[in-house]
mmCIF file of N, CA, C and O in Angstrom:
data_model
loop_
_atom_site.group_PDB
_atom_site.id
_atom_site.type_symbol
_atom_site.label_atom_id
_atom_site.label_comp_id
_atom_site.label_asym_id
_atom_site.label_seq_id
_atom_site.Cartn_x
_atom_site.Cartn_y
_atom_site.Cartn_z
ATOM 1 N N MET A 1 0.829 -1.169 0.000
ATOM 2 C CA MET A 1 0.000 0.000 0.000
ATOM 3 C C MET A 1 0.882 1.244 0.000
ATOM 4 O O MET A 1 1.859 1.322 0.734
ATOM 5 N N THR A 2 0.523 2.223 -0.801
ATOM 6 C CA THR A 2 1.308 3.456 -0.911
ATOM 7 C C THR A 2 0.802 4.477 0.086
ATOM 8 O O THR A 2 -0.395 4.733 0.176
ATOM 9 N N TYR A 3 1.720 5.053 0.855
ATOM 10 C CA TYR A 3 1.363 6.070 1.839
ATOM 11 C C TYR A 3 1.305 7.429 1.159
ATOM 12 O O TYR A 3 2.252 7.854 0.513
ATOM 13 N N ILE A 4 0.174 8.115 1.291
ATOM 14 C CA ILE A 4 0.000 9.436 0.686
ATOM 15 C C ILE A 4 -0.091 10.452 1.805
ATOM 16 O O ILE A 4 -0.908 10.314 2.713
ATOM 17 N N SER A 5 0.758 11.480 1.724
ATOM 18 C CA SER A 5 0.803 12.508 2.753
ATOM 19 C C SER A 5 0.432 13.857 2.158
ATOM 20 O O SER A 5 0.697 14.134 0.988
ATOM 21 N N ALA A 6 -0.170 14.711 2.978
ATOM 22 C CA ALA A 6 -0.505 16.065 2.530
ATOM 23 C C ALA A 6 0.760 16.903 2.392
ATOM 24 O O ALA A 6 0.842 17.805 1.569
ATOM 25 N N LYS A 7 1.752 16.621 3.204
ATOM 26 C CA LYS A 7 3.012 17.335 3.127
ATOM 27 C C LYS A 7 4.007 16.498 2.322
ATOM 28 O O LYS A 7 4.165 15.311 2.587
ATOM 29 N N PRO A 8 4.678 17.109 1.371
ATOM 30 C CA PRO A 8 5.683 16.342 0.640
ATOM 31 C C PRO A 8 6.871 16.044 1.542
ATOM 32 O O PRO A 8 7.164 16.773 2.479
ATOM 33 N N ALA A 9 7.534 14.961 1.231
ATOM 34 C CA ALA A 9 8.713 14.588 2.006
ATOM 35 C C ALA A 9 9.810 15.621 1.790
ATOM 36 O O ALA A 9 10.013 16.127 0.688
ATOM 37 N N ARG A 10 10.513 15.951 2.873
ATOM 38 C CA ARG A 10 11.591 16.920 2.785
ATOM 39 C C ARG A 10 12.781 16.310 2.052
ATOM 40 O O ARG A 10 13.176 15.184 2.325
ATOM 41 N N GLN A 11 13.325 17.082 1.137
ATOM 42 C CA GLN A 11 14.447 16.568 0.363
ATOM 43 C C GLN A 11 15.755 16.815 1.108
ATOM 44 O O GLN A 11 15.982 17.905 1.616
ATOM 45 N N ASP A 12 16.573 15.808 1.151
ATOM 46 C CA ASP A 12 17.907 15.962 1.700
ATOM 47 C C ASP A 12 18.836 16.450 0.604
ATOM 48 O O ASP A 12 18.490 16.460 -0.575
ATOM 49 N N THR A 13 20.030 16.870 0.996
ATOM 50 C CA THR A 13 20.965 17.384 0.005
ATOM 51 C C THR A 13 21.376 16.298 -0.986
ATOM 52 O O THR A 13 21.703 16.597 -2.125
ATOM 53 N N GLU A 14 21.335 15.039 -0.561
ATOM 54 C CA GLU A 14 21.710 13.963 -1.471
ATOM 55 C C GLU A 14 20.652 13.751 -2.555
ATOM 56 O O GLU A 14 20.954 13.321 -3.655
ATOM 57 N N SER A 15 19.397 14.040 -2.233
ATOM 58 C CA SER A 15 18.340 13.790 -3.198
ATOM 59 C C SER A 15 18.056 14.995 -4.095
ATOM 60 O O SER A 15 17.250 14.888 -5.016
ATOM 61 N N LEU A 16 18.669 16.135 -3.831
ATOM 62 C CA LEU A 16 18.464 17.309 -4.679
ATOM 63 C C LEU A 16 19.185 17.116 -6.013
ATOM 64 O O LEU A 16 20.207 16.421 -6.091
ATOM 65 N N PRO A 17 18.694 17.716 -7.092
ATOM 66 C CA PRO A 17 19.384 17.602 -8.369
ATOM 67 C C PRO A 17 20.743 18.313 -8.319
ATOM 68 O O PRO A 17 20.936 19.256 -7.555
ATOM 69 N N ALA A 18 21.655 17.827 -9.136
ATOM 70 C CA ALA A 18 22.990 18.409 -9.165
ATOM 71 C C ALA A 18 22.919 19.821 -9.735
ATOM 72 O O ALA A 18 22.298 20.074 -10.754
ATOM 73 N N ASN A 19 23.573 20.754 -9.054
ATOM 74 C CA ASN A 19 23.596 22.139 -9.497
ATOM 75 C C ASN A 19 24.872 22.758 -8.958
ATOM 76 O O ASN A 19 25.134 22.729 -7.766
ATOM 77 N N ASP A 20 25.657 23.344 -9.832
ATOM 78 C CA ASP A 20 26.921 23.933 -9.409
ATOM 79 C C ASP A 20 26.723 25.231 -8.638
ATOM 80 O O ASP A 20 27.639 25.705 -7.977
ATOM 81 N N ASN A 21 25.542 25.819 -8.698
ATOM 82 C CA ASN A 21 25.299 27.083 -8.021
ATOM 83 C C ASN A 21 24.864 26.904 -6.572
ATOM 84 O O ASN A 21 24.760 27.879 -5.847
ATOM 85 N N GLN A 22 24.595 25.686 -6.158
ATOM 86 C CA GLN A 22 24.181 25.446 -4.780
ATOM 87 C C GLN A 22 25.297 24.758 -4.023
ATOM 88 O O GLN A 22 26.054 23.962 -4.572
ATOM 89 N N ARG A 23 25.358 25.070 -2.741
ATOM 90 C CA ARG A 23 26.341 24.386 -1.903
ATOM 91 C C ARG A 23 25.891 22.954 -1.651
ATOM 92 O O ARG A 23 24.711 22.626 -1.748
ATOM 93 N N ALA A 24 26.834 22.111 -1.278
ATOM 94 C CA ALA A 24 26.507 20.725 -0.988
ATOM 95 C C ALA A 24 25.691 20.628 0.304
ATOM 96 O O ALA A 24 24.830 19.776 0.432
ATOM 97 N N THR A 25 25.955 21.511 1.260
ATOM 98 C CA THR A 25 25.188 21.521 2.499
ATOM 99 C C THR A 25 24.491 22.860 2.622
ATOM 100 O O THR A 25 24.999 23.886 2.190
ATOM 101 N N ARG A 26 23.341 22.835 3.223
ATOM 102 C CA ARG A 26 22.594 24.067 3.430
ATOM 103 C C ARG A 26 23.166 24.799 4.633
ATOM 104 O O ARG A 26 23.485 24.186 5.650
ATOM 105 N N THR A 27 23.266 26.109 4.526
ATOM 106 C CA THR A 27 23.790 26.886 5.642
ATOM 107 C C THR A 27 22.655 27.208 6.597
ATOM 108 O O THR A 27 21.531 27.457 6.200
ATOM 109 N N ASP A 28 22.963 27.181 7.863
ATOM 110 C CA ASP A 28 21.986 27.505 8.890
ATOM 111 C C ASP A 28 22.139 28.980 9.223
ATOM 112 O O ASP A 28 23.099 29.380 9.866
ATOM 113 N N LEU A 29 21.201 29.792 8.756
ATOM 114 C CA LEU A 29 21.250 31.219 9.007
ATOM 115 C C LEU A 29 20.410 31.531 10.234
ATOM 116 O O LEU A 29 19.193 31.416 10.213
ATOM 117 N N SER A 30 21.082 31.914 11.295
ATOM 118 C CA SER A 30 20.391 32.210 12.530
ATOM 119 C C SER A 30 20.966 33.491 13.119
ATOM 120 O O SER A 30 22.180 33.687 13.136
ATOM 121 N N PHE A 31 20.083 34.365 13.611
ATOM 122 C CA PHE A 31 20.562 35.590 14.225
ATOM 123 C C PHE A 31 21.214 35.303 15.574
ATOM 124 O O PHE A 31 21.936 36.135 16.109
ATOM 125 N N LEU A 32 20.973 34.132 16.140
ATOM 126 C CA LEU A 32 21.586 33.801 17.416
ATOM 127 C C LEU A 32 23.084 33.560 17.288
ATOM 128 O O LEU A 32 23.807 33.650 18.272
ATOM 129 N N ASP A 33 23.548 33.258 16.076
ATOM 130 C CA ASP A 33 24.978 33.066 15.872
ATOM 131 C C ASP A 33 25.745 34.375 15.994
ATOM 132 O O ASP A 33 26.938 34.379 16.266
ATOM 133 N N VAL A 34 25.054 35.497 15.794
ATOM 134 C CA VAL A 34 25.711 36.803 15.873
ATOM 135 C C VAL A 34 26.025 37.137 17.328
ATOM 136 O O VAL A 34 27.059 37.713 17.634
ATOM 137 N N ILE A 35 25.135 36.776 18.241
ATOM 138 C CA ILE A 35 25.333 37.040 19.668
ATOM 139 C C ILE A 35 26.025 35.818 20.256
ATOM 140 O O ILE A 35 25.401 34.806 20.523
ATOM 141 N N ASN A 36 27.313 35.934 20.476
ATOM 142 C CA ASN A 36 28.077 34.792 20.961
ATOM 143 C C ASN A 36 28.263 34.804 22.465
ATOM 144 O O ASN A 36 28.278 33.768 23.101
ATOM 145 N N ASP A 37 28.406 35.985 23.031
ATOM 146 C CA ASP A 37 28.824 36.095 24.414
ATOM 147 C C ASP A 37 27.621 36.289 25.330
ATOM 148 O O ASP A 37 26.747 37.112 25.068
ATOM 149 N N GLU A 38 27.572 35.526 26.416
ATOM 150 C CA GLU A 38 26.470 35.672 27.357
ATOM 151 C C GLU A 38 26.537 37.004 28.079
ATOM 152 O O GLU A 38 25.509 37.540 28.496
ATOM 153 N N ASP A 39 27.748 37.555 28.232
ATOM 154 C CA ASP A 39 27.878 38.859 28.878
ATOM 155 C C ASP A 39 27.237 39.952 28.025
ATOM 156 O O ASP A 39 26.671 40.905 28.562
ATOM 157 N N GLU A 40 27.332 39.830 26.709
ATOM 158 C CA GLU A 40 26.692 40.804 25.825
ATOM 159 C C GLU A 40 25.177 40.744 25.978
ATOM 160 O O GLU A 40 24.513 41.778 26.024
ATOM 161 N N VAL A 41 24.636 39.553 26.074
ATOM 162 C CA VAL A 41 23.189 39.386 26.235
ATOM 163 C C VAL A 41 22.748 39.974 27.565
ATOM 164 O O VAL A 41 21.727 40.667 27.648
ATOM 165 N N ALA A 42 23.513 39.734 28.625
ATOM 166 C CA ALA A 42 23.178 40.277 29.943
ATOM 167 C C ALA A 42 23.258 41.797 29.937
ATOM 168 O O ALA A 42 22.426 42.470 30.551
ATOM 169 N N ASP A 43 24.235 42.349 29.222
ATOM 170 C CA ASP A 43 24.372 43.808 29.132
ATOM 171 C C ASP A 43 23.186 44.422 28.398
ATOM 172 O O ASP A 43 22.644 45.454 28.818
ATOM 173 N N ILE A 44 22.752 43.798 27.327
ATOM 174 C CA ILE A 44 21.595 44.288 26.583
ATOM 175 C C ILE A 44 20.342 44.232 27.464
ATOM 176 O O ILE A 44 19.532 45.171 27.477
ATOM 177 N N ALA A 45 20.190 43.182 28.229
ATOM 178 C CA ALA A 45 19.025 43.048 29.109
ATOM 179 C C ALA A 45 19.049 44.103 30.206
ATOM 180 O O ALA A 45 18.011 44.683 30.540
ATOM 181 N N ARG A 46 20.241 44.375 30.760
ATOM 182 C CA ARG A 46 20.354 45.412 31.795
ATOM 183 C C ARG A 46 19.985 46.778 31.248
ATOM 184 O O ARG A 46 19.260 47.548 31.892
ATOM 185 N N ARG A 47 20.496 47.102 30.038
ATOM 186 C CA ARG A 47 20.177 48.402 29.447
ATOM 187 C C ARG A 47 18.693 48.522 29.143
ATOM 188 O O ARG A 47 18.085 49.575 29.356
ATOM 189 N N ALA A 48 18.075 47.448 28.675
ATOM 190 C CA ALA A 48 16.644 47.479 28.375
ATOM 191 C C ALA A 48 15.830 47.663 29.654
ATOM 192 O O ALA A 48 14.834 48.395 29.663
ATOM 193 N N GLU A 49 16.255 47.032 30.732
ATOM 194 C CA GLU A 49 15.541 47.174 31.990
ATOM 195 C C GLU A 49 15.665 48.596 32.539
ATOM 196 O O GLU A 49 14.682 49.177 33.017
ATOM 197 N N ARG A 50 16.864 49.182 32.441
ATOM 198 C CA ARG A 50 17.043 50.572 32.887
ATOM 199 C C ARG A 50 16.199 51.526 32.056
ATOM 200 O O ARG A 50 15.600 52.460 32.589
ATOM 201 N N LEU A 51 16.147 51.307 30.751
ATOM 202 C CA LEU A 51 15.333 52.152 29.879
ATOM 203 C C LEU A 51 13.850 52.008 30.225
ATOM 204 O O LEU A 51 13.109 52.998 30.241
ATOM 205 N N GLY A 52 13.409 50.812 30.538
ATOM 206 C CA GLY A 52 12.027 50.590 30.934
ATOM 207 C C GLY A 52 11.693 51.308 32.232
ATOM 208 O O GLY A 52 10.622 51.905 32.369
ATOM 209 N N HIS A 53 12.611 51.255 33.199
ATOM 210 C CA HIS A 53 12.373 51.957 34.458
ATOM 211 C C HIS A 53 12.314 53.466 34.236
ATOM 212 O O HIS A 53 11.446 54.146 34.810
ATOM 213 N N ALA A 54 13.223 54.005 33.440
ATOM 214 C CA ALA A 54 13.217 55.442 33.159
ATOM 215 C C ALA A 54 11.927 55.846 32.448
ATOM 216 O O ALA A 54 11.337 56.886 32.770
ATOM 217 N N THR A 55 11.477 55.041 31.515
ATOM 218 C CA THR A 55 10.234 55.333 30.797
ATOM 219 C C THR A 55 9.045 55.318 31.750
ATOM 220 O O THR A 55 8.174 56.189 31.686
ATOM 221 N N LEU A 56 9.018 54.365 32.667
ATOM 222 C CA LEU A 56 7.931 54.277 33.636
ATOM 223 C C LEU A 56 7.908 55.504 34.552
ATOM 224 O O LEU A 56 6.842 56.056 34.838
ATOM 225 N N ILE A 57 9.071 55.969 34.987
ATOM 226 C CA ILE A 57 9.145 57.150 35.850
ATOM 227 C C ILE A 57 8.689 58.391 35.103
ATOM 228 O O ILE A 57 7.911 59.196 35.626
ATOM 229 N N VAL A 58 9.137 58.566 33.878
ATOM 230 C CA VAL A 58 8.734 59.730 33.078
ATOM 231 C C VAL A 58 7.234 59.703 32.815
ATOM 232 O O VAL A 58 6.562 60.745 32.880
ATOM 233 N N MET A 59 6.679 58.528 32.528
ATOM 234 C CA MET A 59 5.236 58.434 32.308
ATOM 235 C C MET A 59 4.465 58.788 33.577
ATOM 236 O O MET A 59 3.429 59.474 33.521
ATOM 237 N N GLY A 60 4.938 58.332 34.732
ATOM 238 C CA GLY A 60 4.275 58.654 35.997
ATOM 239 C C GLY A 60 4.310 60.144 36.289
ATOM 240 O O GLY A 60 3.307 60.733 36.706
ATOM 241 N N ILE A 61 5.457 60.770 36.068
ATOM 242 C CA ILE A 61 5.568 62.218 36.267
ATOM 243 C C ILE A 61 4.650 62.947 35.295
ATOM 244 O O ILE A 61 3.960 63.892 35.667
ATOM 245 N N GLY A 62 4.634 62.512 34.059
ATOM 246 C CA GLY A 62 3.787 63.155 33.063
ATOM 247 C C GLY A 62 2.308 63.021 33.383
ATOM 248 O O GLY A 62 1.539 63.973 33.241
ATOM 249 N N LEU A 63 1.905 61.842 33.843
ATOM 250 C CA LEU A 63 0.495 61.639 34.174
ATOM 251 C C LEU A 63 0.078 62.453 35.396
ATOM 252 O O LEU A 63 -1.095 62.789 35.556
ATOM 253 N N ALA A 64 1.008 62.785 36.279
ATOM 254 C CA ALA A 64 0.683 63.618 37.440
ATOM 255 C C ALA A 64 0.791 65.093 37.102
ATOM 256 O O ALA A 64 0.013 65.908 37.603
ATOM 257 N N ALA A 65 1.758 65.484 36.276
ATOM 258 C CA ALA A 65 2.017 66.892 36.011
ATOM 259 C C ALA A 65 1.054 67.489 34.984
ATOM 260 O O ALA A 65 0.699 68.669 35.093
ATOM 261 N N VAL A 66 0.630 66.758 34.015
ATOM 262 C CA VAL A 66 -0.235 67.304 32.957
ATOM 263 C C VAL A 66 -1.588 67.761 33.522
ATOM 264 O O VAL A 66 -2.019 68.878 33.215
ATOM 265 N N PRO A 67 -2.261 66.975 34.366
ATOM 266 C CA PRO A 67 -3.520 67.494 34.938
ATOM 267 C C PRO A 67 -3.299 68.716 35.835
ATOM 268 O O PRO A 67 -4.100 69.655 35.831
ATOM 269 N N LEU A 68 -2.215 68.720 36.618
ATOM 270 C CA LEU A 68 -1.922 69.882 37.463
ATOM 271 C C LEU A 68 -1.690 71.126 36.601
ATOM 272 O O LEU A 68 -2.181 72.209 36.922
ATOM 273 N N LEU A 69 -0.955 70.986 35.535
ATOM 274 C CA LEU A 69 -0.695 72.102 34.636
ATOM 275 C C LEU A 69 -1.988 72.577 33.986
ATOM 276 O O LEU A 69 -2.206 73.796 33.847
ATOM 277 N N TYR A 70 -2.859 71.647 33.656
ATOM 278 C CA TYR A 70 -4.148 72.024 33.050
ATOM 279 C C TYR A 70 -5.004 72.842 34.036
ATOM 280 O O TYR A 70 -5.584 73.855 33.669
ATOM 281 N N PHE A 71 -5.059 72.391 35.300
ATOM 282 C CA PHE A 71 -5.858 73.113 36.286
ATOM 283 C C PHE A 71 -5.243 74.460 36.652
ATOM 284 O O PHE A 71 -5.963 75.411 36.948
ATOM 285 N N LEU A 72 -3.917 74.559 36.640
ATOM 286 C CA LEU A 72 -3.272 75.846 36.931
ATOM 287 C C LEU A 72 -3.505 76.865 35.814
ATOM 288 O O LEU A 72 -3.643 78.048 36.094
ATOM 289 N N LEU A 73 -3.538 76.420 34.591
ATOM 290 C CA LEU A 73 -3.721 77.350 33.455
ATOM 291 C C LEU A 73 -5.194 77.617 33.145
ATOM 292 O O LEU A 73 -5.502 78.574 32.432
ATOM 293 N N ALA A 74 -6.090 76.788 33.660
ATOM 294 C CA ALA A 74 -7.515 76.967 33.351
ATOM 295 C C ALA A 74 -8.179 78.005 34.215
ATOM 296 O O ALA A 74 -7.775 78.546 35.113
#
């Protein structure tokens, strides 16, 4: 009995047709390869957390100061 699947079988590099323009192995392109050092990742996370805290403080000041400014000028 022949098995019929909705998804075609994935072709391996051995089963692909010969072509001089393609590499023998497929390259794995991942953005995670660019970030190699765990210290760099920790530094990015620290900076993002500091920026988030600063944004939260500025938003809180703005939400308190804008109504006060409106009532003072009205």
